Short mmCIF file of C-alpha atoms in Angstrom, two decimals:
data_model
loop_
_atom_site.label_atom_id
_atom_site.label_comp_id
_atom_site.label_asym_id
_atom_site.label_seq_id
_atom_site.Cartn_x
_atom_site.Cartn_y
_atom_site.Cartn_z
CA UNK U 20 11.24 -47.18 36.87
CA UNK U 21 12.58 -49.30 34.02
CA UNK U 22 11.02 -46.85 31.57
CA UNK U 23 12.85 -43.99 33.25
CA UNK U 24 16.14 -45.85 32.92
CA UNK U 25 15.49 -46.59 29.25
CA UNK U 26 14.50 -43.00 28.50
CA UNK U 27 16.33 -40.58 30.84
CA UNK U 28 15.24 -37.63 28.69
CA UNK U 29 11.52 -38.24 29.24
CA UNK U 30 9.48 -35.70 31.27
CA UNK U 31 9.24 -38.19 34.14
CA UNK U 32 13.00 -38.66 34.21
CA UNK U 33 13.61 -34.93 33.99
CA UNK U 34 11.50 -34.45 37.06
CA UNK U 35 14.11 -36.45 38.96
CA UNK U 36 16.82 -33.89 38.37
CA UNK U 37 18.43 -32.28 41.38
CA UNK U 38 17.83 -28.69 42.31
CA UNK U 39 21.16 -27.74 40.75
CA UNK U 40 20.04 -29.06 37.38
CA UNK U 41 22.45 -32.02 37.42
CA UNK U 42 20.79 -35.35 36.71
CA UNK U 43 21.43 -37.85 39.49
CA UNK U 44 23.40 -40.91 38.41
CA UNK U 45 21.19 -44.01 38.52
CA UNK U 46 23.73 -46.08 40.44
CA UNK U 47 21.32 -48.54 42.03
CA UNK U 48 22.11 -51.09 39.32
CA UNK U 49 25.88 -50.91 39.73
CA UNK U 50 25.95 -53.89 42.11
CA UNK U 51 26.40 -56.19 39.11
CA UNK U 52 29.94 -54.93 38.44
CA UNK U 53 32.70 -57.14 39.83
CA UNK U 54 35.51 -55.64 41.90
CA UNK U 55 33.44 -53.03 43.72
CA UNK U 56 31.52 -55.16 46.18
CA UNK U 57 31.99 -53.05 49.27
CA UNK U 58 30.94 -49.77 47.71
CA UNK U 59 27.98 -51.36 45.95
CA UNK U 60 26.75 -52.92 49.17
CA UNK U 61 26.49 -49.41 50.51
CA UNK U 62 24.54 -48.40 47.42
CA UNK U 63 22.17 -51.38 47.67
CA UNK U 64 21.65 -52.35 51.35
CA UNK U 65 20.82 -55.97 52.05
CA UNK U 66 17.94 -57.35 54.04
CA UNK U 67 18.22 -59.03 57.42
CA UNK U 68 19.07 -62.40 55.86
CA UNK U 69 21.84 -60.81 53.75
CA UNK U 70 19.87 -61.07 50.49
CA UNK U 71 18.28 -58.17 48.68
CA UNK U 72 14.63 -58.80 47.93
CA UNK U 73 13.14 -57.67 44.63
CA UNK U 74 11.04 -55.11 46.47
CA UNK U 75 14.03 -53.63 48.28
CA UNK U 76 15.98 -53.42 45.02
CA UNK U 77 13.17 -51.53 43.33
CA UNK U 78 12.88 -49.20 46.32
CA UNK U 79 16.62 -48.66 46.31
CA UNK U 80 16.62 -47.82 42.61
CA UNK U 81 13.81 -45.36 43.10
CA UNK U 82 15.66 -43.72 45.97
CA UNK U 83 18.97 -43.67 44.12
CA UNK U 84 17.37 -42.02 41.11
CA UNK U 85 16.33 -39.05 43.23
CA UNK U 86 19.50 -38.70 45.28
CA UNK U 87 21.73 -35.72 44.67
CA UNK U 88 24.57 -36.94 46.89
CA UNK U 89 26.15 -39.64 44.73
CA UNK U 90 28.71 -37.15 43.43
CA UNK U 91 30.86 -35.58 46.13
CA UNK U 92 30.97 -32.02 44.87
CA UNK U 93 34.16 -31.12 46.73
CA UNK U 94 36.03 -33.55 44.45
CA UNK U 95 35.19 -31.18 41.59
CA UNK U 96 36.27 -27.96 43.31
CA UNK U 97 39.49 -26.11 42.51
CA UNK U 98 41.89 -26.38 45.48
CA UNK U 99 42.23 -23.37 47.72
CA UNK U 100 45.03 -20.95 46.87
CA UNK U 101 48.33 -21.86 48.53
CA UNK U 102 50.35 -19.21 50.37
CA UNK U 103 52.17 -17.23 47.73
CA UNK U 104 55.74 -18.21 47.12
CA UNK U 105 56.61 -16.71 43.79
CA UNK U 106 54.79 -16.38 40.52
CA UNK U 107 56.15 -18.89 38.04
CA UNK U 108 56.06 -17.45 34.53
CA UNK U 109 58.50 -20.13 33.37
CA UNK U 110 56.06 -22.97 34.04
CA UNK U 111 52.88 -20.99 33.47
CA UNK U 112 53.95 -20.17 29.92
CA UNK U 113 54.79 -23.79 29.32
CA UNK U 114 51.31 -24.87 30.42
CA UNK U 115 49.74 -22.24 28.18
CA UNK U 116 51.80 -23.22 25.14
CA UNK U 117 51.00 -26.87 25.69
CA UNK U 118 47.23 -26.39 25.38
CA UNK U 119 47.60 -27.09 21.66
CA UNK U 120 48.59 -30.68 22.54
CA UNK U 121 46.13 -33.31 23.78
CA UNK U 122 47.80 -33.95 27.15
CA UNK U 123 49.91 -32.32 29.84
CA UNK U 124 51.38 -34.90 32.22
CA UNK U 125 52.97 -33.69 35.46
CA UNK U 126 54.75 -36.31 37.56
CA UNK U 127 56.82 -35.57 40.66
CA UNK U 128 57.13 -36.46 44.32
CA UNK U 129 55.01 -34.97 47.08
CA UNK U 130 55.34 -31.28 47.83
CA UNK U 131 56.79 -30.18 44.50
CA UNK U 132 53.87 -27.88 43.74
CA UNK U 133 52.19 -29.94 41.01
CA UNK U 134 48.62 -29.22 42.06
CA UNK U 135 49.38 -25.62 43.06
CA UNK U 136 50.96 -24.93 39.67
CA UNK U 137 47.91 -26.10 37.69
CA UNK U 138 45.37 -24.52 40.07
CA UNK U 139 47.12 -21.14 39.92
CA UNK U 140 47.30 -21.38 36.14
CA UNK U 141 43.53 -21.92 35.93
CA UNK U 142 42.88 -19.01 38.31
CA UNK U 143 44.93 -16.60 36.22
CA UNK U 144 43.75 -17.69 32.78
CA UNK U 145 40.23 -17.39 31.47
CA UNK U 146 39.67 -21.00 30.45
CA UNK U 147 36.80 -23.42 30.99
CA UNK U 148 37.91 -26.39 33.06
CA UNK U 149 36.77 -29.40 35.06
CA UNK U 150 38.80 -30.24 38.16
CA UNK U 151 38.54 -33.88 39.26
CA UNK U 152 40.25 -34.83 42.53
CA UNK U 153 40.84 -38.58 42.38
CA UNK U 154 41.06 -41.15 45.17
CA UNK U 155 41.02 -44.95 45.28
CA UNK U 156 37.22 -45.11 44.85
CA UNK U 157 37.54 -43.61 41.37
CA UNK U 158 39.29 -46.75 40.09
CA UNK U 159 35.79 -48.07 39.33
CA UNK U 160 35.06 -47.18 35.66
CA UNK U 161 31.40 -46.43 36.49
CA UNK U 162 32.43 -43.92 39.12
CA UNK U 163 35.19 -42.42 36.96
CA UNK U 164 33.04 -41.89 33.87
CA UNK U 165 30.12 -40.69 35.99
CA UNK U 166 32.25 -38.00 37.59
CA UNK U 167 33.64 -36.93 34.21
CA UNK U 168 30.15 -36.49 32.81
CA UNK U 169 28.86 -34.78 35.94
CA UNK U 170 31.86 -32.44 36.04
CA UNK U 171 31.46 -31.40 32.41
CA UNK U 172 27.75 -30.83 33.04
CA UNK U 173 28.70 -28.10 35.52
CA UNK U 174 30.31 -26.23 32.60
CA UNK U 175 28.10 -27.44 29.73
CA UNK U 176 24.59 -27.85 31.23
CA UNK U 177 23.27 -30.04 28.40
CA UNK U 178 26.09 -32.56 28.74
CA UNK U 179 25.68 -36.08 30.10
CA UNK U 180 22.33 -37.36 28.86
CA UNK U 181 23.95 -39.82 26.44
CA UNK U 182 26.69 -40.84 28.86
CA UNK U 183 24.35 -41.45 31.81
CA UNK U 184 21.88 -43.33 29.62
CA UNK U 185 24.70 -45.64 28.50
CA UNK U 186 26.02 -46.18 32.02
CA UNK U 187 22.57 -47.03 33.32
CA UNK U 188 21.92 -49.62 30.63
CA UNK U 189 25.27 -51.23 29.87
CA UNK U 190 26.73 -52.52 33.14
CA UNK U 191 27.86 -55.81 31.65
CA UNK U 192 29.28 -54.24 28.50
CA UNK U 193 31.24 -51.63 30.43
CA UNK U 194 32.90 -54.29 32.57
CA UNK U 195 33.95 -56.28 29.48
CA UNK U 196 34.56 -53.48 27.00
CA UNK U 197 35.25 -50.11 28.69
CA UNK U 198 36.42 -48.65 25.36
CA UNK U 199 32.81 -48.57 24.16
CA UNK U 200 31.87 -46.19 26.96
CA UNK U 201 34.73 -43.90 25.91
CA UNK U 202 33.31 -43.77 22.38
CA UNK U 203 29.95 -42.67 23.77
CA UNK U 204 31.71 -40.03 25.86
CA UNK U 205 33.76 -38.71 22.92
CA UNK U 206 30.72 -38.52 20.65
CA UNK U 207 28.83 -36.50 23.23
CA UNK U 208 31.80 -34.17 23.66
CA UNK U 209 31.85 -33.58 19.90
CA UNK U 210 28.13 -32.89 19.92
CA UNK U 211 27.84 -30.61 22.95
CA UNK U 212 31.22 -28.99 23.78
CA UNK U 213 31.99 -26.13 21.42
CA UNK U 214 35.06 -24.47 22.98
CA UNK U 215 38.21 -25.79 24.59
CA UNK U 216 37.68 -27.45 27.95
CA UNK U 217 40.59 -28.37 30.23
CA UNK U 218 40.03 -31.63 32.08
CA UNK U 219 42.29 -31.92 35.15
CA UNK U 220 42.81 -35.34 36.77
CA UNK U 221 44.56 -34.65 40.07
CA UNK U 222 46.31 -37.34 42.15
CA UNK U 223 46.00 -39.92 39.38
CA UNK U 224 48.39 -42.23 41.26
CA UNK U 225 45.62 -43.00 43.78
CA UNK U 226 43.94 -45.22 41.18
CA UNK U 227 46.69 -47.83 41.48
CA UNK U 228 48.32 -49.91 38.78
CA UNK U 229 45.45 -52.31 38.08
CA UNK U 230 42.24 -50.58 37.02
CA UNK U 231 40.17 -50.42 33.81
CA UNK U 232 40.42 -46.64 34.04
CA UNK U 233 43.88 -46.85 32.41
CA UNK U 234 42.27 -48.52 29.40
CA UNK U 235 39.65 -45.76 29.34
CA UNK U 236 42.34 -43.04 29.38
CA UNK U 237 44.36 -44.74 26.64
CA UNK U 238 41.28 -44.82 24.41
CA UNK U 239 40.32 -41.26 25.27
CA UNK U 240 43.80 -39.88 24.54
CA UNK U 241 44.04 -41.82 21.27
CA UNK U 242 40.85 -40.19 19.93
CA UNK U 243 40.71 -37.02 22.01
CA UNK U 244 38.64 -34.25 20.36
CA UNK U 245 40.40 -30.94 19.80
CA UNK U 246 38.04 -29.22 22.24
CA UNK U 247 39.46 -31.25 25.16
CA UNK U 248 42.85 -30.90 26.82
CA UNK U 249 43.70 -33.37 29.59
CA UNK U 250 46.02 -32.46 32.47
CA UNK U 251 47.15 -35.44 34.55
CA UNK U 252 48.84 -34.84 37.91
CA UNK U 253 50.51 -37.82 39.54
CA UNK U 254 53.30 -38.80 41.90
CA UNK U 255 54.35 -41.52 39.49
CA UNK U 256 54.31 -42.21 35.78
CA UNK U 257 50.90 -43.73 34.95
CA UNK U 258 50.81 -47.08 33.10
CA UNK U 259 49.51 -45.58 29.87
CA UNK U 260 50.60 -45.80 26.23
CA UNK U 261 52.56 -42.55 26.04
CA UNK U 262 55.25 -43.38 23.47
CA UNK U 263 53.66 -41.19 20.78
CA UNK U 264 53.31 -38.29 23.21
CA UNK U 265 56.96 -38.58 24.24
CA UNK U 266 58.15 -38.47 20.63
CA UNK U 267 55.76 -35.89 19.17
CA UNK U 268 55.39 -33.43 22.05
CA UNK U 269 58.07 -33.97 24.71
CA UNK U 270 57.26 -30.56 26.22
CA UNK U 271 53.94 -32.09 27.33
CA UNK U 272 55.74 -34.00 30.09
CA UNK U 273 56.78 -32.10 33.20
CA UNK U 274 58.71 -33.92 35.91
CA UNK U 275 60.43 -33.14 39.19
CA UNK U 276 63.38 -31.39 37.55
CA UNK U 277 61.03 -28.95 35.80
CA UNK U 278 59.21 -28.07 39.04
CA UNK U 279 62.25 -27.43 41.22
CA UNK U 280 63.17 -23.83 41.94
CA UNK U 281 66.17 -22.64 39.96
CA UNK U 282 68.92 -20.65 41.68
CA UNK U 283 67.54 -17.45 40.21
CA UNK U 284 64.00 -18.23 41.39
CA UNK U 285 65.36 -18.89 44.89
CA UNK U 286 67.14 -15.53 44.81
CA UNK U 287 63.92 -13.82 43.71
CA UNK U 288 62.01 -15.52 46.51
CA UNK U 289 64.27 -14.08 49.18
CA UNK U 290 64.29 -10.66 47.51
CA UNK U 291 60.50 -10.54 47.30
CA UNK U 292 59.55 -12.07 50.64
CA UNK U 293 62.40 -10.98 52.91
CA UNK U 294 64.05 -8.11 51.03
CA UNK U 295 67.30 -10.02 51.37
CA UNK U 296 70.03 -10.78 48.88
CA UNK U 297 71.46 -14.29 49.12
CA UNK U 298 75.24 -14.53 49.05
CA UNK U 299 76.85 -17.16 46.89
CA UNK U 300 77.62 -19.23 50.00
CA UNK U 301 74.03 -19.02 51.25
CA UNK U 302 72.63 -19.94 47.85
CA UNK U 303 74.96 -22.95 47.71
CA UNK U 304 73.80 -24.08 51.17
CA UNK U 305 70.12 -23.83 50.20
CA UNK U 306 70.73 -25.64 46.93
CA UNK U 307 72.61 -28.45 48.66
CA UNK U 308 69.94 -28.92 51.32
CA UNK U 309 66.66 -28.30 49.49
CA UNK U 310 67.58 -29.17 45.88
CA UNK U 311 65.00 -26.52 44.92
CA UNK U 312 62.18 -28.46 46.60
CA UNK U 313 59.31 -26.00 46.87
CA UNK U 314 57.73 -27.32 50.07
CA UNK U 315 61.05 -27.03 51.89
CA UNK U 316 61.37 -23.43 50.72
CA UNK U 317 57.77 -22.78 51.81
CA UNK U 318 58.46 -24.12 55.29
CA UNK U 319 61.71 -22.17 55.46
CA UNK U 320 59.77 -19.07 54.49
CA UNK U 321 57.35 -19.52 57.40
CA UNK U 322 60.22 -19.65 59.87
CA UNK U 323 62.16 -16.87 58.17
CA UNK U 324 59.23 -14.45 58.26
CA UNK U 325 59.36 -14.54 62.05
CA UNK U 326 63.11 -13.93 61.96
CA UNK U 327 63.18 -11.06 59.44
CA UNK U 328 64.14 -8.40 62.07
CA UNK U 329 67.01 -10.54 63.33
CA UNK U 330 68.10 -11.29 59.76
CA UNK U 331 68.36 -7.57 59.03
CA UNK U 332 70.14 -6.96 62.33
CA UNK U 333 72.61 -9.72 61.55
CA UNK U 334 71.90 -11.60 64.80
CA UNK U 335 70.83 -14.70 62.87
CA UNK U 336 71.64 -16.09 59.43
CA UNK U 337 69.70 -17.72 56.62
CA UNK U 338 71.61 -20.95 57.26
CA UNK U 339 70.34 -20.88 60.86
CA UNK U 340 66.81 -20.35 59.54
CA UNK U 341 67.17 -23.42 57.32
CA UNK U 342 68.23 -25.53 60.28
CA UNK U 343 65.40 -24.17 62.43
CA UNK U 344 62.95 -25.22 59.68
CA UNK U 345 63.98 -28.87 59.85
CA UNK U 346 61.37 -29.76 62.46
CA UNK U 347 58.52 -28.62 60.20
CA UNK U 348 60.14 -30.31 57.20
CA UNK U 349 60.53 -33.58 59.12
CA UNK U 350 56.89 -33.42 60.23
CA UNK U 351 55.91 -33.07 56.57
CA UNK U 352 57.95 -36.15 55.62
CA UNK U 353 56.44 -38.13 58.48
CA UNK U 354 52.84 -37.29 57.60
CA UNK U 355 52.88 -36.99 53.80
CA UNK U 356 55.58 -39.41 52.62
CA UNK U 357 56.80 -42.00 55.13
CA UNK U 358 53.37 -42.88 56.55
CA UNK U 359 52.07 -43.75 53.06
CA UNK U 360 54.64 -46.51 52.58
CA UNK U 361 54.29 -50.17 53.52
CA UNK U 362 56.20 -51.54 56.51
CA UNK U 363 58.55 -53.34 54.10
CA UNK U 364 59.44 -50.09 52.33
CA UNK U 365 59.76 -48.20 55.62
CA UNK U 366 62.25 -50.74 56.98
CA UNK U 367 64.38 -50.53 53.84
CA UNK U 368 64.35 -46.73 53.73
CA UNK U 369 65.45 -46.45 57.35
CA UNK U 370 68.45 -48.74 56.72
CA UNK U 371 69.63 -47.40 53.37
CA UNK U 372 69.48 -43.87 54.80
CA UNK U 373 72.74 -44.65 56.63
CA UNK U 374 74.52 -45.03 53.28
CA UNK U 375 75.90 -42.07 51.35
CA UNK U 376 75.91 -44.02 48.08
CA UNK U 377 73.15 -46.60 47.75
CA UNK U 378 74.07 -49.46 45.42
CA UNK U 379 71.88 -52.49 44.85
CA UNK U 380 74.70 -55.02 45.30
CA UNK U 381 75.69 -53.42 48.59
CA UNK U 382 72.09 -53.37 49.80
CA UNK U 383 71.57 -57.00 48.83
CA UNK U 384 74.40 -57.99 51.18
CA UNK U 385 73.84 -55.54 54.02
CA UNK U 386 70.06 -55.76 54.02
CA UNK U 387 69.41 -59.26 52.74
CA UNK U 388 65.77 -60.24 52.73
CA UNK U 389 64.58 -56.65 52.28
CA UNK U 390 64.01 -56.98 48.52
CA UNK U 391 66.27 -54.02 47.66
CA UNK U 392 66.65 -54.88 43.98
CA UNK U 393 62.90 -54.62 43.45
CA UNK U 394 61.93 -51.87 45.89
CA UNK U 395 64.59 -49.27 45.04
CA UNK U 396 63.61 -48.94 41.33
CA UNK U 397 59.96 -48.85 42.38
CA UNK U 398 60.63 -45.97 44.76
CA UNK U 399 62.36 -44.06 41.96
CA UNK U 400 59.42 -44.64 39.64
CA UNK U 401 57.05 -43.45 42.35
CA UNK U 402 59.11 -40.33 43.07
CA UNK U 403 59.60 -41.07 46.77
CA UNK U 404 62.46 -38.58 47.22
CA UNK U 405 65.03 -40.95 45.77
CA UNK U 406 66.76 -40.63 42.40
CA UNK U 407 68.95 -42.86 40.25
CA UNK U 408 72.31 -41.55 39.06
CA UNK U 409 74.83 -43.27 36.84
CA UNK U 410 76.74 -43.39 33.58
CA UNK U 411 75.46 -46.73 32.32
CA UNK U 412 78.39 -48.73 33.69
CA UNK U 413 77.77 -47.76 37.29
CA UNK U 414 74.49 -46.80 38.96
CA UNK U 415 73.62 -45.68 42.47
CA UNK U 416 70.57 -44.34 44.25
CA UNK U 417 70.51 -41.07 46.18
CA UNK U 418 68.06 -39.84 48.76
CA UNK U 419 67.04 -36.21 48.97
CA UNK U 420 69.30 -34.73 51.70
CA UNK U 421 66.39 -33.55 53.84
CA UNK U 422 64.57 -36.88 53.49
CA UNK U 423 67.77 -38.71 54.40
CA UNK U 424 68.17 -36.55 57.52
CA UNK U 425 64.58 -37.32 58.48
CA UNK U 426 65.09 -41.07 58.02
CA UNK U 427 68.30 -41.08 60.07
CA UNK U 428 66.63 -39.27 62.93
CA UNK U 429 63.69 -41.64 62.73
CA UNK U 430 66.00 -44.67 62.86
CA UNK U 431 67.78 -43.23 65.88
CA UNK U 432 64.44 -42.82 67.65
CA UNK U 433 63.66 -46.48 66.94
CA UNK U 434 67.04 -48.09 67.66
CA UNK U 435 68.58 -45.62 70.06
CA UNK U 436 72.14 -44.29 69.84
CA UNK U 437 73.69 -47.66 70.63
CA UNK U 438 71.61 -49.49 68.04
CA UNK U 439 72.54 -47.03 65.29
CA UNK U 440 76.23 -47.27 66.25
CA UNK U 441 76.04 -51.06 65.97
CA UNK U 442 74.52 -50.72 62.49
CA UNK U 443 77.28 -48.29 61.42
CA UNK U 444 79.95 -50.74 62.64
CA UNK U 445 78.33 -53.57 60.69
CA UNK U 446 78.32 -51.43 57.53
CA UNK U 447 81.94 -50.40 58.16
CA UNK U 448 82.97 -54.08 58.26
CA UNK U 449 81.38 -54.60 54.85
CA UNK U 450 83.35 -51.72 53.32
CA UNK U 451 86.58 -52.86 54.98
CA UNK U 452 86.11 -56.32 53.49
CA UNK U 453 85.68 -54.73 50.06
CA UNK U 454 88.57 -52.26 50.40
CA UNK U 455 86.40 -49.15 50.38
CA UNK U 456 88.39 -47.35 53.05
CA UNK U 457 86.80 -43.91 52.90
CA UNK U 458 83.30 -45.27 53.40
CA UNK U 459 84.48 -47.59 56.16
CA UNK U 460 86.10 -44.73 58.06
CA UNK U 461 83.00 -42.58 57.73
CA UNK U 462 80.82 -45.27 59.29
CA UNK U 463 83.35 -45.91 62.06
CA UNK U 464 83.35 -42.21 62.88
CA UNK U 465 79.54 -42.19 62.85
CA UNK U 466 79.68 -45.09 65.33
CA UNK U 467 82.15 -43.04 67.43
CA UNK U 468 84.69 -45.83 67.15
CA UNK U 469 87.50 -43.31 66.80
CA UNK U 470 90.37 -45.69 67.67
CA UNK U 471 89.36 -48.12 64.97
CA UNK U 472 88.91 -45.30 62.46
CA UNK U 473 92.37 -43.97 63.26
CA UNK U 474 93.84 -47.45 62.83
CA UNK U 475 92.24 -47.82 59.40
CA UNK U 476 93.54 -44.42 58.31
CA UNK U 477 97.04 -45.19 59.55
CA UNK U 478 97.11 -48.65 58.00
CA UNK U 479 95.76 -47.57 54.65
CA UNK U 480 98.10 -44.60 54.60
CA UNK U 481 101.11 -46.88 55.13
CA UNK U 482 100.33 -49.87 52.93
CA UNK U 483 96.97 -49.40 51.25
CA UNK U 484 96.25 -53.04 51.94
CA UNK U 485 93.70 -54.84 54.03
CA UNK U 486 96.37 -57.02 55.62
CA UNK U 487 97.68 -54.07 57.62
CA UNK U 488 94.28 -53.48 59.21
CA UNK U 489 93.62 -55.39 62.42
CA UNK U 490 90.00 -56.29 62.21
#
């Protein structure tokens, strides 16, 4: 067996290839790598006393060498086509033009069409590509590099012999010096790949902030051969050295603002799908509520298709359709966004959703102990439907209107009507103490404390001072 590992190109080793022609990754010796204990225990089962005997290790290596199931093939499949919304020549042309650069980085929050955009581009353009769907298990450099080599082998059948030979013989070196493995990978690309290959890394954010894979990507991008173009899709900006990319090819970076539907694209959507022309008022309503968020428009479309006859008859309106779509939109938030957050983040989001303007100083007082100063910038970086607005002297955070509506409804379900009213009154007291009358009145009205709201309005209208307000 050792001879096979030393010489994976020998006739004996070749006989261990799978029926598809892809050499199985000899992962039986990966148990030596730190940080992947649980997965490696699955790869190398222990004996009854919890210790692997030499015989069982040899047997495991022999079995692993003949397995074809180490690589989950569905991780390398192009996602299924999404229901058609509207062809996007604006973004498709940008992706095409950017193939002359080493990297295309797409970062945006959930449901903005990142994956759909790239998948549709690959379907409509005759380009060789490798699609790699990432999850937390791919944070292991062995797994990551193994999948890269295996994926390229599906396009370039001769690829991978050098890479797999290195991985099978350099466990210790890879753990200490992952850059060396990248050099082996790049050299094999130069030797065996003769036309441009697009390498797509989808859901890169699943790898987390602390993984050697970031070091691998930095090395790869620094010395990327011309025949490779990397597309990274992530909900947040990856911790990579991207300063040169930002300065030399800023068009390589696509973010949430690039992916949002423009007003004209929204008009075209309703013309194409519903044969309807949006009025200026309707367009304004959709812009205010959806902010061009593609998933919201997709969910609205599903409801609107059922209402097309009534839309043409004039018995319902597009604004009504938007409101009827909220249930599906809220379900999306609950399953795809809110559920992924920690309890600490969930608690903060539910509270700050009551505020129209979210300022750190205000949150530190109103929600002390919730770590607002740290969590709010993190949520912006991770594109969790919250943005930062400001002019340098003054900054405030803003939730997406639909996400804010979802959070407020969720808080009401948890606290009840009385509990939410109590929270609004507490917030109103803060704004009264700081002389922010308009915000105080809004929260008093939300708490249905109409007498107190009227008193504030009357007092501020007469004197503009806090002394006239009976608190």
